[in-house]
Short mmCIF file of N, CA and C in Angstrom, two decimals:
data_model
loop_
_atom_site.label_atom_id
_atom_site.label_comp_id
_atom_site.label_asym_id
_atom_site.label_seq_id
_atom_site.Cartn_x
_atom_site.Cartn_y
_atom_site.Cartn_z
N UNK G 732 16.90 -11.70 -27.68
CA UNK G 732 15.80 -11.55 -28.61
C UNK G 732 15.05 -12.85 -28.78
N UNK G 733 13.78 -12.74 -28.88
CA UNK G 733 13.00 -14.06 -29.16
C UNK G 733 12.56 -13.93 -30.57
N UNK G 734 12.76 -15.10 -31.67
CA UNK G 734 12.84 -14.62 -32.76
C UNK G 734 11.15 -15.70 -32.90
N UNK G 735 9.66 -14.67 -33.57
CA UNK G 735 9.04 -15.35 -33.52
C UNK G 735 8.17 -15.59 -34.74
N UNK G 736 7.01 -16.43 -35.29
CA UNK G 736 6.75 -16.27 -36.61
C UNK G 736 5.25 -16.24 -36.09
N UNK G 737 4.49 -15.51 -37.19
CA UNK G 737 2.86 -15.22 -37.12
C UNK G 737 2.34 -15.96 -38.15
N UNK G 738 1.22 -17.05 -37.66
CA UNK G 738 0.63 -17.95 -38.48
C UNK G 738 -1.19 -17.20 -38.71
N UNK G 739 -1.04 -16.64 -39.38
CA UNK G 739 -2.79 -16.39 -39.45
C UNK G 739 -3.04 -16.08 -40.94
N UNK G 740 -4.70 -16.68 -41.44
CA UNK G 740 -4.98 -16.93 -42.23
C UNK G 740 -5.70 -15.24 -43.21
N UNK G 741 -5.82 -14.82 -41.93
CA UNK G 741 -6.12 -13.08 -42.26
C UNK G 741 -5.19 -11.87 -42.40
N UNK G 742 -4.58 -12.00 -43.55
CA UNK G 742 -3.30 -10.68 -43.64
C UNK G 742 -3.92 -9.83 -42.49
N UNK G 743 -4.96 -9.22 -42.56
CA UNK G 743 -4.88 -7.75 -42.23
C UNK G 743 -4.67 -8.41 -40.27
N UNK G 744 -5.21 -9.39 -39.89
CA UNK G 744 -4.75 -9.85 -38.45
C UNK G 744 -3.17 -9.86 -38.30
N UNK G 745 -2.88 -10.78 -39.45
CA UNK G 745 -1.11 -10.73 -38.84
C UNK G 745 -0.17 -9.55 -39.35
N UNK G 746 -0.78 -8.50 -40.31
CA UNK G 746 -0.22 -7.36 -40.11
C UNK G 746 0.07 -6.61 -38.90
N UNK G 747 -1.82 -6.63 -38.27
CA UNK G 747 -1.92 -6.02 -37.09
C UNK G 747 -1.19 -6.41 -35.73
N UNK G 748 -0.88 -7.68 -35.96
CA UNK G 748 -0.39 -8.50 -34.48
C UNK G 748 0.88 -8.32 -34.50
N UNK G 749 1.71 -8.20 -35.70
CA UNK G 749 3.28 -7.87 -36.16
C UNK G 749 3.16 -6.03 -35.62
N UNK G 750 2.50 -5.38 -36.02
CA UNK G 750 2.63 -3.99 -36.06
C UNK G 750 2.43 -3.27 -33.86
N UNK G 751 1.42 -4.55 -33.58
CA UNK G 751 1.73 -4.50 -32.33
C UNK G 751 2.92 -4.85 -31.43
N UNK G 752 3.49 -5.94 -31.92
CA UNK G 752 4.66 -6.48 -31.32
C UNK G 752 5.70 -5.43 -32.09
N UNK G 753 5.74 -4.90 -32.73
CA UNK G 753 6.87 -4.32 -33.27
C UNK G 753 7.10 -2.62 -32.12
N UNK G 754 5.48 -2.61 -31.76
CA UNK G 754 5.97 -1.29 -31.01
C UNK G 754 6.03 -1.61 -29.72
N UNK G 755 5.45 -2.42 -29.09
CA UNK G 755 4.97 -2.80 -27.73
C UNK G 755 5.78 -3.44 -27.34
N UNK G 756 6.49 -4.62 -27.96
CA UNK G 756 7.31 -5.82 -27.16
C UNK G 756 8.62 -5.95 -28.22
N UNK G 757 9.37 -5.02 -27.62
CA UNK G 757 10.84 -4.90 -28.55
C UNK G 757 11.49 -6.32 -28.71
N UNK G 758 11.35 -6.79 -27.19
CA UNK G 758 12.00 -7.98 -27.36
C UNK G 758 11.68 -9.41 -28.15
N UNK G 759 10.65 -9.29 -29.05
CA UNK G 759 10.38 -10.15 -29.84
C UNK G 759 10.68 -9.36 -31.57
N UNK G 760 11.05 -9.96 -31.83
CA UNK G 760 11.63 -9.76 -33.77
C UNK G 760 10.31 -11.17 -34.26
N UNK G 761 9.90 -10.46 -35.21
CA UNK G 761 9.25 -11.17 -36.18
C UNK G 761 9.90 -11.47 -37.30
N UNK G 762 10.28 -12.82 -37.40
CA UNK G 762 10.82 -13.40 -38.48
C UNK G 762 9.76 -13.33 -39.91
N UNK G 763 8.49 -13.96 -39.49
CA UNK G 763 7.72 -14.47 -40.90
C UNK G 763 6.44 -14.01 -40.09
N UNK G 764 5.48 -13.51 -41.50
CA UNK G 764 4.13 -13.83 -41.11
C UNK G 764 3.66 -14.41 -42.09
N UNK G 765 2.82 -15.60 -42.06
CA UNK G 765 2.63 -16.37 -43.10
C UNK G 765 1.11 -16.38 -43.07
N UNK G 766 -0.03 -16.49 -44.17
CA UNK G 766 -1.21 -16.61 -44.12
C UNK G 766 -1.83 -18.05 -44.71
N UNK G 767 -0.66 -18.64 -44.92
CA UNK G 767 -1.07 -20.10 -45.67
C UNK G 767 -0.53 -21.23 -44.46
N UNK G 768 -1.49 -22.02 -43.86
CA UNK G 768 -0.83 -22.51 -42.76
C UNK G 768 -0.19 -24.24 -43.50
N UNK G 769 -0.33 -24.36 -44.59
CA UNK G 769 0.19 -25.32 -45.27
C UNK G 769 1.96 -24.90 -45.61
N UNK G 770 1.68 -23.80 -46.14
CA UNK G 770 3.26 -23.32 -46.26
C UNK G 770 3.92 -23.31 -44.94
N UNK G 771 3.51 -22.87 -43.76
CA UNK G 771 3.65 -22.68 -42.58
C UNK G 771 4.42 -23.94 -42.15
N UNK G 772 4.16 -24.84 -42.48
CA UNK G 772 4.79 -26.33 -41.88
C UNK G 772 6.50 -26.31 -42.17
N UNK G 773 6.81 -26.15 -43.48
CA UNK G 773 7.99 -26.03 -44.12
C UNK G 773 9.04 -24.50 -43.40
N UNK G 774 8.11 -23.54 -43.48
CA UNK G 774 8.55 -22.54 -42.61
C UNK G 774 8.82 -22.65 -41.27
N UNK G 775 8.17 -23.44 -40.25
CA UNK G 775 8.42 -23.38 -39.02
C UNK G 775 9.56 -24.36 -38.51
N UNK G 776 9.64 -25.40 -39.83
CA UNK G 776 11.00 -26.42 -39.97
C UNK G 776 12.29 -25.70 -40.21
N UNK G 777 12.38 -25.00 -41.05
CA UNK G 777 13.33 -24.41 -41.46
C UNK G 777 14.34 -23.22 -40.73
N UNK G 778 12.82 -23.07 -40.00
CA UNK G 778 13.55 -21.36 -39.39
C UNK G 778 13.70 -21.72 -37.92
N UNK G 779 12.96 -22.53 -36.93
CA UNK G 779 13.40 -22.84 -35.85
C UNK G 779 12.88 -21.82 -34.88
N UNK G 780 11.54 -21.23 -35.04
CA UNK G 780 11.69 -19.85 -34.15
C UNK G 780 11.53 -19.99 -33.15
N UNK G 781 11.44 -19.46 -32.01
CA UNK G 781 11.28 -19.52 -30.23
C UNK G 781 9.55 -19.38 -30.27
N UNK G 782 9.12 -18.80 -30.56
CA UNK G 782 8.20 -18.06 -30.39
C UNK G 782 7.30 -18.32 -31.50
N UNK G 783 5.74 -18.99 -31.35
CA UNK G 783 4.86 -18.88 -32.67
C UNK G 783 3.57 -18.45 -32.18
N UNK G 784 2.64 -17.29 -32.72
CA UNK G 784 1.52 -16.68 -32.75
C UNK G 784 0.69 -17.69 -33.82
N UNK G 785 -0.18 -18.13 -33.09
CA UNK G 785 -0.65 -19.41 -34.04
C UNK G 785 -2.39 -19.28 -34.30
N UNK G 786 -2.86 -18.80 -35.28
CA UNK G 786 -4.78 -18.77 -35.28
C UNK G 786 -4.66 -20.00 -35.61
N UNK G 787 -5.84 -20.33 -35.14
CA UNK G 787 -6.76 -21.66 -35.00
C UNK G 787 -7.32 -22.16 -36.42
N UNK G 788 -8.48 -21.12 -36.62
CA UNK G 788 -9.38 -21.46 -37.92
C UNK G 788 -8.80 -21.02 -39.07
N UNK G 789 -7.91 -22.06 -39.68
CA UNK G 789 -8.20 -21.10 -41.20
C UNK G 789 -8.29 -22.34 -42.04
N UNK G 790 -8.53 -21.91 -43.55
CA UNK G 790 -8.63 -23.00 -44.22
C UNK G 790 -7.25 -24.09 -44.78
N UNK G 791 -7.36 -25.15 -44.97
CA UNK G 791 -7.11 -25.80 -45.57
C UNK G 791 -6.19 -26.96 -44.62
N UNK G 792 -5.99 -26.29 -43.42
CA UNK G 792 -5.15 -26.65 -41.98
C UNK G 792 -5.46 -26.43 -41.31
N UNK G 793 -6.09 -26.30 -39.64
CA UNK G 793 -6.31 -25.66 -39.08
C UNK G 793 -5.31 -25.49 -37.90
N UNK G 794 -5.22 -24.79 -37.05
CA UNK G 794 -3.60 -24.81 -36.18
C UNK G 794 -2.99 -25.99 -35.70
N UNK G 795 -4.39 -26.53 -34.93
CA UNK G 795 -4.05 -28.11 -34.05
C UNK G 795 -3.40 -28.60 -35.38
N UNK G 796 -4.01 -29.28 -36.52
CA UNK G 796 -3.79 -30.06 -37.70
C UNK G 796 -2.28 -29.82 -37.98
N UNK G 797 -2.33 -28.35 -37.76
CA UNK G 797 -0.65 -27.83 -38.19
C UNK G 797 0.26 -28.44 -37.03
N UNK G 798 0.04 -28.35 -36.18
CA UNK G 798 0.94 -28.89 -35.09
C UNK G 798 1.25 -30.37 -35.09
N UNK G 799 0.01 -30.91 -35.29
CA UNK G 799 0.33 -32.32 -35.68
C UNK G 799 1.19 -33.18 -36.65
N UNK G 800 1.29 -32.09 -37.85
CA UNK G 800 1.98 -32.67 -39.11
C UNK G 800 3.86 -32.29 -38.69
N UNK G 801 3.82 -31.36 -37.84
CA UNK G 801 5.24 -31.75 -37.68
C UNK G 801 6.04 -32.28 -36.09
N UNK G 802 7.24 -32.71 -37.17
CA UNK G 802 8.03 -33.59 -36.55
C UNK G 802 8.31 -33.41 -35.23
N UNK G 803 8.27 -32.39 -34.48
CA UNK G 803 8.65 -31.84 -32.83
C UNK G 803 7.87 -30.47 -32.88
N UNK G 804 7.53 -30.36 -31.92
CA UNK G 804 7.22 -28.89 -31.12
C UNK G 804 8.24 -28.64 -30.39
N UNK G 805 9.21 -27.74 -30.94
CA UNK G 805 10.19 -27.18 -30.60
C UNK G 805 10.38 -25.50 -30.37
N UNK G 806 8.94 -25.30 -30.14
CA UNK G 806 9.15 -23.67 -30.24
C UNK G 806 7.97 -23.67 -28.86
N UNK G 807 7.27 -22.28 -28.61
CA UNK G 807 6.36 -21.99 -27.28
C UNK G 807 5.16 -21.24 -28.16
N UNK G 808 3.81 -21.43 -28.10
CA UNK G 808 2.78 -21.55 -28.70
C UNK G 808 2.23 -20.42 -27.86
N UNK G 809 1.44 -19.34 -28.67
CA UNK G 809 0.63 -18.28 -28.24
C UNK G 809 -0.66 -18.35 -29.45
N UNK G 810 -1.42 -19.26 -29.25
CA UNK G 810 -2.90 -19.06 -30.25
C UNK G 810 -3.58 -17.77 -29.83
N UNK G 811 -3.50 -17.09 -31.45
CA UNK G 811 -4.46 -16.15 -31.10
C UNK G 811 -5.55 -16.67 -32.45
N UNK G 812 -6.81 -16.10 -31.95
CA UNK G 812 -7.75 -16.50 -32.36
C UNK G 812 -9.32 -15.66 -32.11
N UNK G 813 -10.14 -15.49 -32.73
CA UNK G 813 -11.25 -14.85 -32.39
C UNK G 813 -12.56 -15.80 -31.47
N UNK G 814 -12.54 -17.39 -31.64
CA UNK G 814 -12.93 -18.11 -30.66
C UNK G 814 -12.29 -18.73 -29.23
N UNK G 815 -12.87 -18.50 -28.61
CA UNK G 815 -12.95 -18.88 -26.90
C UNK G 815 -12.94 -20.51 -26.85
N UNK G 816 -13.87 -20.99 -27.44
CA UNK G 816 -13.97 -22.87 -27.11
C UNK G 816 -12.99 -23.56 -27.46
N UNK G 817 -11.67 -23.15 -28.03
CA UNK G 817 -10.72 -24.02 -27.68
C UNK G 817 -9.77 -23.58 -27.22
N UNK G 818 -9.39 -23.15 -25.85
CA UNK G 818 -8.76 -22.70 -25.10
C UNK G 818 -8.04 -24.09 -24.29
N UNK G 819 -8.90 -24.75 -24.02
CA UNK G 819 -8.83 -26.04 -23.28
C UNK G 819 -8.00 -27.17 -23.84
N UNK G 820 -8.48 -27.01 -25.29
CA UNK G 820 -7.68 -27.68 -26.52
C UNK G 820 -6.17 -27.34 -26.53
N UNK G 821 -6.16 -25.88 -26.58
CA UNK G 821 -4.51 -25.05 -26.71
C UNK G 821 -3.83 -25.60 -25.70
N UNK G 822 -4.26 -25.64 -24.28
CA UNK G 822 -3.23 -25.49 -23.79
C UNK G 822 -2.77 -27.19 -23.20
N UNK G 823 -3.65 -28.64 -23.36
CA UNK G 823 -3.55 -29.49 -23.74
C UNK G 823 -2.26 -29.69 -25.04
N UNK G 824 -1.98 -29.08 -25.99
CA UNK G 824 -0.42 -29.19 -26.59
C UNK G 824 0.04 -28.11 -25.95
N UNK G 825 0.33 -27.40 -24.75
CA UNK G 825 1.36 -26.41 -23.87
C UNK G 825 1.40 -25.17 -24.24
N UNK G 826 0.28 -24.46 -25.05
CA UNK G 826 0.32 -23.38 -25.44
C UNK G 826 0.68 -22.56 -23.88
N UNK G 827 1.55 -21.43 -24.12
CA UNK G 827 1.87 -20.68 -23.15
C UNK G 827 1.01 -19.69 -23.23
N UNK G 828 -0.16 -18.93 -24.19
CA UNK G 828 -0.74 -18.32 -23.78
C UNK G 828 -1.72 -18.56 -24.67
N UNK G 829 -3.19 -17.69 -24.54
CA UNK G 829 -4.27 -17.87 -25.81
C UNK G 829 -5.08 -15.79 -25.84
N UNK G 830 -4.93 -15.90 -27.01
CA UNK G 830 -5.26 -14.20 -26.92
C UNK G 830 -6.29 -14.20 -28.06
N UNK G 831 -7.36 -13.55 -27.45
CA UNK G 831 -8.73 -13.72 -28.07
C UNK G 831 -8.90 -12.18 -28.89
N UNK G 832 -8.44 -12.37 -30.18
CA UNK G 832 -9.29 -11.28 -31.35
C UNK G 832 -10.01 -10.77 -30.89
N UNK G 833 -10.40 -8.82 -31.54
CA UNK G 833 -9.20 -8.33 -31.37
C UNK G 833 -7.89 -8.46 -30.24
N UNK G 834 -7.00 -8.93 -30.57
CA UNK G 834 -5.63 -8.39 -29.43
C UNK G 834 -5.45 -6.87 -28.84
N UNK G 835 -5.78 -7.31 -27.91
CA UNK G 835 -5.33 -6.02 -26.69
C UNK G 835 -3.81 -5.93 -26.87
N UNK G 836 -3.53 -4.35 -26.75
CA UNK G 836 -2.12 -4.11 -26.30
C UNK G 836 -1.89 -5.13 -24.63
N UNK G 837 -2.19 -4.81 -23.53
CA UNK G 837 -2.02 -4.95 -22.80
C UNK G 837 -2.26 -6.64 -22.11
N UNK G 838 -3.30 -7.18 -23.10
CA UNK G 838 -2.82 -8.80 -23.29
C UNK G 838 -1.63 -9.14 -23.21
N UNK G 839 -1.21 -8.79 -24.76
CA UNK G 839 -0.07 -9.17 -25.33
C UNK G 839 0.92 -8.64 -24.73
N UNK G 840 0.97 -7.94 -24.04
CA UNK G 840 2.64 -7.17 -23.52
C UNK G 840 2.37 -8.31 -22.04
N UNK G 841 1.41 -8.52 -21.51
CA UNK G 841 1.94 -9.33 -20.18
C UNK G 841 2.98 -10.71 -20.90
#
């Protein structure tokens, strides 16, 4: 099992992105979905997940910012996001994938 957490600033996105992975890709368990990417820092310390679904824009942090404030990148990075122009950015910190809003089933299951 890959145990993974959803960082987005739009409930109704990381409802939707949890409700996809929950039917589509068994092999991922969603630990957390969090919409505050400030809380998010303390959460992604704590829990250790394999796996993080990470949006870009939200307020008060934005993903890169989030990545920066902690201590190791110890997990594998999938930004999803509704902008395209930082794709280049993502995968510069090793994002393993980037999935452009709305999420396709068939994105996300490759």
């Amino acid at each position: 099992m890959i145990r993974a957490i959803i960082i987005d600033d739009e409930k109704h996105c990381s409802e939707s992105l949890a409700l996809l992975i929950e039917k589509y890709v068994p092999e991922i368990t969603i630990e957390a979905e969090l919409n505050d990417s400030v809380e998010a820092v303390d959460v992604l310390i704590n829990k250790k997940p394999d796996l993080v679904f990470l949006d870009i824009e939200m307020p008060r942090m934005n993903g890169f910012d989030l990545l920066k404030s902690l201590p190791a990148i110890d997990f594998e990075i999938i930004f999803t996001t509704a902008y395209d122009d930082f794709a280049i950015q993502a995968f510069k910190v090793s994002a393993i994938d980037y999935l452009l809003k709305p999420i396709e089933r068939d994105e996300l299951t490759q």
